[in-house]
Amino acid sequence: MILDYETLKLIWWLFVGVLLIGFAITDGFDMGAGALLPFLGKNDEERRVIINSIGPHWDGNQVWFITAGGAIFAAWPAVYAAAFSGLYVALLLVLFALFFRPVGFDYRSKLPNKNWRSWWDWGLFAGGAIPATVFGVAFGNLLLGLPFHYDQNLLPYYDGGFFGLLNPFSLLAGVVSLSMLVMHGAMYLMLRTEGVIYERARGAAQLFGVALIVTFALAGIWLVLGIDGYRIVSMPATDALPNPLAKEVVQEAGAWLANYAAYPWMLAAPALGLGGAALAVLTARGNRPGWGFLFSSLALAGVILTAGFSMFPFVMPSSVDPNHSLTLWDAPSSHLTLTVMFWATMIFLPIVLAYTVWCYRQLWGKFTVQFVRDNDHAAY
């Protein structure tokens, strides 16, 4: 083994973070554009312009979502088992919402019936808005701690229900997530459209950029003043075999801020979230969508890194028994599994990135109402 177990555990925490950021930047803009579809498109042709701007890319972007889920399953099987069992209803809600996307893209324009097309427009809205909100709600609950514990055989038990996830702080986190993906989607539509849709997207980018700044700041203040974090008191060596029951954890005020006091450079993450959103708003106002999309992407990365840095090394804290919380040190797969996954990632990730860039270059361009009219039977 070239890399030791401790290093691989840390590397895979970084990899999962990169996958989540890649998912938010790529799939996030098409979810955001879908959430804006019924509002920015005032008639059928304008809505087809929006759909065609994301139609060639949305399924390729889903690769990041599937890969992130697969990476959690393979790298942190204990987290996958506990999270996907406890959040079963929430994840089903996301999956049912996502079903609207492939079917909606393919079938919406097959029939000229106005009600048929309107129904699918709201289906595509649900396919963008619901996952964007649920992902934020899930992150909010992770910061609060989820009600799960283990028995003596390491079988996980979830003591909560779906409606318990809908607490005020997590709903605010859901608004943060929805705002940032809608802002990102509006920035993308500014890049790919012209005329009235461009102007409406410009207004939406500024509106939801401000909403992101306000809600992200409120969530940060709430986290500092009103939510207890988690702190490890004692634990086995970081290169030991995984055992989530072999550590002592306490819940105390200010624990989620400890990493920022120990490593001040981590403050760059919330600064990037707020500063990126502010610059995205300013560049949208100044009609610079290219810079706006870049700053919007940086804002997304900053928000996700803020959650990761605040919780480090926790991955899934337990609110009913903090000692049963899962961390990157005691939830991963074996040394061999992490090693094989590491080299597979080193080989295939550059290929995926190169192919993605090639696809965007080949399919780049502005979509207009005239394009829809000229390609009525071929376009979405």
Coordinates of N, CA and C in Angstrom, one line a residue, residues 115-215:
N115 N -52.6 22.2 -21.6 CA -52.6 21.6 -20.3 C -51.5 20.6 -20.1
W116 N -51.3 19.8 -21.1 CA -50.2 18.7 -21.0 C -48.9 19.4 -20.8
R117 N -48.6 20.4 -21.6 CA -47.3 21.1 -21.4 C -47.1 21.8 -20.1
S118 N -48.3 22.5 -19.7 CA -48.2 23.2 -18.4 C -48.0 22.2 -17.2
W119 N -48.6 21.0 -17.3 CA -48.4 20.0 -16.2 C -46.9 19.6 -16.1
W120 N -46.3 19.4 -17.3 CA -44.9 19.0 -17.3 C -44.0 20.2 -16.8
D121 N -44.4 21.4 -17.1 CA -43.6 22.6 -16.7 C -43.5 22.6 -15.2
W122 N -44.7 22.3 -14.5 CA -44.7 22.3 -13.0 C -44.0 21.0 -12.5
G123 N -44.0 19.9 -13.3 CA -43.2 18.7 -12.9 C -41.7 19.0 -13.0
L124 N -41.3 19.7 -14.0 CA -39.8 20.1 -14.1 C -39.5 21.1 -13.0
F125 N -40.5 22.0 -12.6 CA -40.2 22.9 -11.4 C -40.0 22.0 -10.2
A126 N -40.9 21.0 -10.0 CA -40.7 20.1 -8.8 C -39.4 19.4 -8.8
G127 N -39.0 18.9 -10.0 CA -37.7 18.2 -10.2 C -36.5 19.0 -9.9
G128 N -36.7 20.4 -9.9 CA -35.5 21.2 -9.5 C -35.6 21.7 -8.1
A129 N -36.8 22.2 -7.7 CA -37.0 22.9 -6.4 C -37.0 21.9 -5.3
I130 N -37.6 20.7 -5.4 CA -37.7 19.8 -4.3 C -36.3 19.2 -3.9
P131 N -35.6 18.7 -4.8 CA -34.2 18.2 -4.4 C -33.4 19.3 -3.8
A132 N -33.4 20.5 -4.5 CA -32.6 21.6 -4.0 C -32.9 21.9 -2.5
T133 N -34.2 21.9 -2.2 CA -34.6 22.2 -0.8 C -34.3 21.0 0.2
V134 N -34.5 19.8 -0.3 CA -34.3 18.6 0.6 C -32.8 18.5 1.0
F135 N -32.0 18.7 0.0 CA -30.5 18.6 0.3 C -30.1 19.6 1.4
G136 N -30.6 20.8 1.3 CA -30.3 21.8 2.4 C -30.9 21.4 3.7
V137 N -32.1 20.8 3.7 CA -32.7 20.4 5.0 C -31.9 19.2 5.6
A138 N -31.4 18.4 4.7 CA -30.5 17.2 5.2 C -29.3 17.8 5.8
F139 N -28.6 18.8 5.2 CA -27.4 19.3 5.8 C -27.7 20.0 7.1
G140 N -28.9 20.7 7.2 CA -29.3 21.3 8.5 C -29.4 20.3 9.6
N141 N -30.0 19.2 9.3 CA -30.2 18.2 10.3 C -28.9 17.5 10.7
L142 N -27.9 17.4 9.7 CA -26.6 16.9 10.1 C -25.9 17.8 11.1
L143 N -26.1 19.1 11.0 CA -25.5 20.1 11.9 C -26.2 19.9 13.3
L144 N -27.4 19.6 13.3 CA -28.1 19.4 14.6 C -27.9 18.0 15.2
G145 N -27.6 17.1 14.3 CA -27.4 15.7 14.8 C -28.7 14.9 14.5
L146 N -28.5 13.7 13.9 CA -29.7 12.8 13.6 C -29.9 11.8 14.7
P147 N -31.2 11.5 14.9 CA -31.5 10.6 16.1 C -31.3 9.1 15.7
F148 N -30.1 8.7 15.7 CA -29.8 7.3 15.4 C -28.8 6.7 16.5
H149 N -28.8 5.4 16.6 CA -27.8 4.8 17.5 C -27.6 3.4 17.1
Y150 N -26.6 2.7 17.7 CA -26.2 1.3 17.3 C -26.5 0.4 18.5
D151 N -26.8 -0.9 18.1 CA -26.8 -1.9 19.2 C -25.5 -2.5 19.3
Q152 N -25.4 -3.6 20.1 CA -24.1 -4.2 20.4 C -23.5 -4.9 19.2
N153 N -24.4 -5.2 18.2 CA -23.9 -5.8 17.0 C -23.6 -4.8 15.8
L154 N -23.6 -3.5 16.2 CA -23.4 -2.4 15.2 C -24.5 -2.3 14.2
L155 N -25.7 -2.7 14.6 CA -26.9 -2.5 13.7 C -27.4 -1.1 14.0
P156 N -27.6 -0.3 13.0 CA -28.1 1.1 13.2 C -29.6 1.1 13.4
Y157 N -30.0 2.0 14.3 CA -31.5 2.2 14.5 C -31.8 3.7 14.5
Y158 N -32.8 4.1 13.7 CA -33.2 5.5 13.6 C -34.4 5.7 14.4
D159 N -34.4 6.7 15.3 CA -35.4 6.9 16.3 C -36.4 8.1 15.8
G160 N -36.1 8.7 14.7 CA -36.9 9.8 14.3 C -37.9 9.5 13.2
G161 N -38.5 10.5 12.6 CA -39.4 10.4 11.5 C -39.2 11.5 10.5
F162 N -39.9 11.4 9.4 CA -39.8 12.4 8.3 C -40.1 13.8 8.8
F163 N -41.2 14.0 9.5 CA -41.6 15.3 9.9 C -40.7 15.9 11.0
G164 N -39.9 15.1 11.7 CA -39.0 15.6 12.6 C -37.8 16.3 11.9
L165 N -37.6 16.0 10.7 CA -36.5 16.7 9.9 C -36.9 18.1 9.6
L166 N -38.2 18.4 9.6 CA -38.7 19.7 9.2 C -38.7 20.7 10.4
N167 N -37.6 20.8 11.0 CA -37.4 21.8 12.2 C -37.0 23.2 11.6
P168 N -37.2 24.2 12.4 CA -36.9 25.6 11.9 C -35.5 25.8 11.3
F169 N -34.5 25.3 12.0 CA -33.1 25.6 11.5 C -32.9 24.8 10.1
S170 N -33.3 23.6 10.1 CA -33.1 22.8 8.8 C -34.0 23.4 7.7
L171 N -35.1 23.9 8.0 CA -35.9 24.6 6.9 C -35.2 25.8 6.4
L172 N -34.5 26.5 7.3 CA -33.7 27.7 6.9 C -32.6 27.2 6.0
A173 N -31.9 26.1 6.4 CA -30.9 25.5 5.6 C -31.4 25.1 4.2
G174 N -32.6 24.7 4.2 CA -33.3 24.3 2.9 C -33.4 25.6 2.0
V175 N -33.8 26.7 2.6 CA -33.9 27.9 1.9 C -32.6 28.4 1.3
V176 N -31.5 28.2 2.2 CA -30.2 28.5 1.7 C -29.8 27.7 0.5
S177 N -30.1 26.4 0.5 CA -29.8 25.6 -0.6 C -30.6 25.9 -1.8
L178 N -31.9 26.1 -1.7 CA -32.7 26.5 -2.8 C -32.3 27.8 -3.4
S179 N -32.0 28.8 -2.6 CA -31.6 30.1 -3.1 C -30.3 30.0 -3.9
M180 N -29.3 29.3 -3.4 CA -28.0 29.3 -4.1 C -28.1 28.5 -5.4
L181 N -28.9 27.5 -5.5 CA -29.1 26.7 -6.8 C -29.9 27.5 -7.8
V182 N -30.9 28.2 -7.3 CA -31.7 29.1 -8.2 C -30.9 30.2 -8.7
M183 N -30.1 30.8 -7.8 CA -29.2 31.9 -8.3 C -28.2 31.4 -9.4
H184 N -27.7 30.2 -9.1 CA -26.8 29.5 -10.0 C -27.5 29.2 -11.4
G185 N -28.7 28.7 -11.3 CA -29.4 28.4 -12.5 C -29.7 29.7 -13.3
A186 N -30.1 30.8 -12.6 CA -30.3 32.1 -13.3 C -29.1 32.6 -14.0
M187 N -27.9 32.4 -13.3 CA -26.6 32.8 -14.0 C -26.4 32.0 -15.3
Y188 N -26.7 30.7 -15.2 CA -26.5 29.9 -16.4 C -27.4 30.3 -17.5
L189 N -28.7 30.6 -17.2 CA -29.6 31.1 -18.2 C -29.2 32.4 -18.8
M190 N -28.5 33.3 -18.1 CA -28.0 34.5 -18.6 C -26.9 34.2 -19.7
L191 N -26.2 33.1 -19.5 CA -25.1 32.7 -20.4 C -25.7 32.1 -21.7
R192 N -26.9 31.5 -21.6 CA -27.3 30.7 -22.7 C -28.6 31.3 -23.5
T193 N -29.1 32.4 -23.0 CA -30.3 33.0 -23.6 C -30.1 34.5 -23.9
E194 N -31.0 35.0 -24.6 CA -31.0 36.4 -25.0 C -32.4 37.0 -24.7
G195 N -32.4 38.4 -24.9 CA -33.7 39.1 -24.9 C -34.4 39.0 -23.5
V196 N -35.7 38.8 -23.6 CA -36.5 39.0 -22.3 C -36.2 37.9 -21.3
I197 N -35.8 36.7 -21.8 CA -35.5 35.6 -20.8 C -34.2 36.0 -20.1
Y198 N -33.2 36.5 -20.9 CA -32.0 37.0 -20.3 C -32.3 38.0 -19.2
E199 N -33.1 39.0 -19.5 CA -33.4 40.0 -18.5 C -34.1 39.5 -17.3
R200 N -35.0 38.6 -17.5 CA -35.7 38.0 -16.3 C -34.7 37.1 -15.5
A201 N -33.9 36.4 -16.2 CA -32.9 35.6 -15.5 C -31.9 36.6 -14.7
R202 N -31.6 37.7 -15.3 CA -30.7 38.7 -14.6 C -31.4 39.1 -13.3
G203 N -32.7 39.4 -13.4 CA -33.4 39.9 -12.2 C -33.4 38.8 -11.1
A204 N -33.7 37.5 -11.6 CA -33.7 36.4 -10.6 C -32.4 36.1 -10.0
A205 N -31.3 36.3 -10.8 CA -30.0 36.0 -10.2 C -29.7 37.0 -9.1
Q206 N -30.1 38.3 -9.3 CA -29.8 39.3 -8.2 C -30.7 39.0 -7.0
L207 N -32.0 38.7 -7.3 CA -32.9 38.4 -6.2 C -32.5 37.3 -5.3
F208 N -32.2 36.1 -5.9 CA -31.8 34.9 -5.2 C -30.4 35.0 -4.6
G209 N -29.5 35.8 -5.3 CA -28.2 36.1 -4.7 C -28.3 36.8 -3.4
V210 N -29.1 37.8 -3.3 CA -29.4 38.5 -2.1 C -30.0 37.6 -1.0
A211 N -31.0 36.8 -1.5 CA -31.6 35.8 -0.6 C -30.6 34.8 0.0
L212 N -29.6 34.4 -0.8 CA -28.6 33.5 -0.3 C -27.7 34.2 0.7
I213 N -27.3 35.4 0.5 CA -26.5 36.2 1.4 C -27.2 36.3 2.8
V214 N -28.5 36.7 2.7 CA -29.2 36.9 4.0 C -29.5 35.6 4.7
T215 N -29.9 34.6 4.0 CA -30.2 33.3 4.7 C -29.0 32.6 5.2

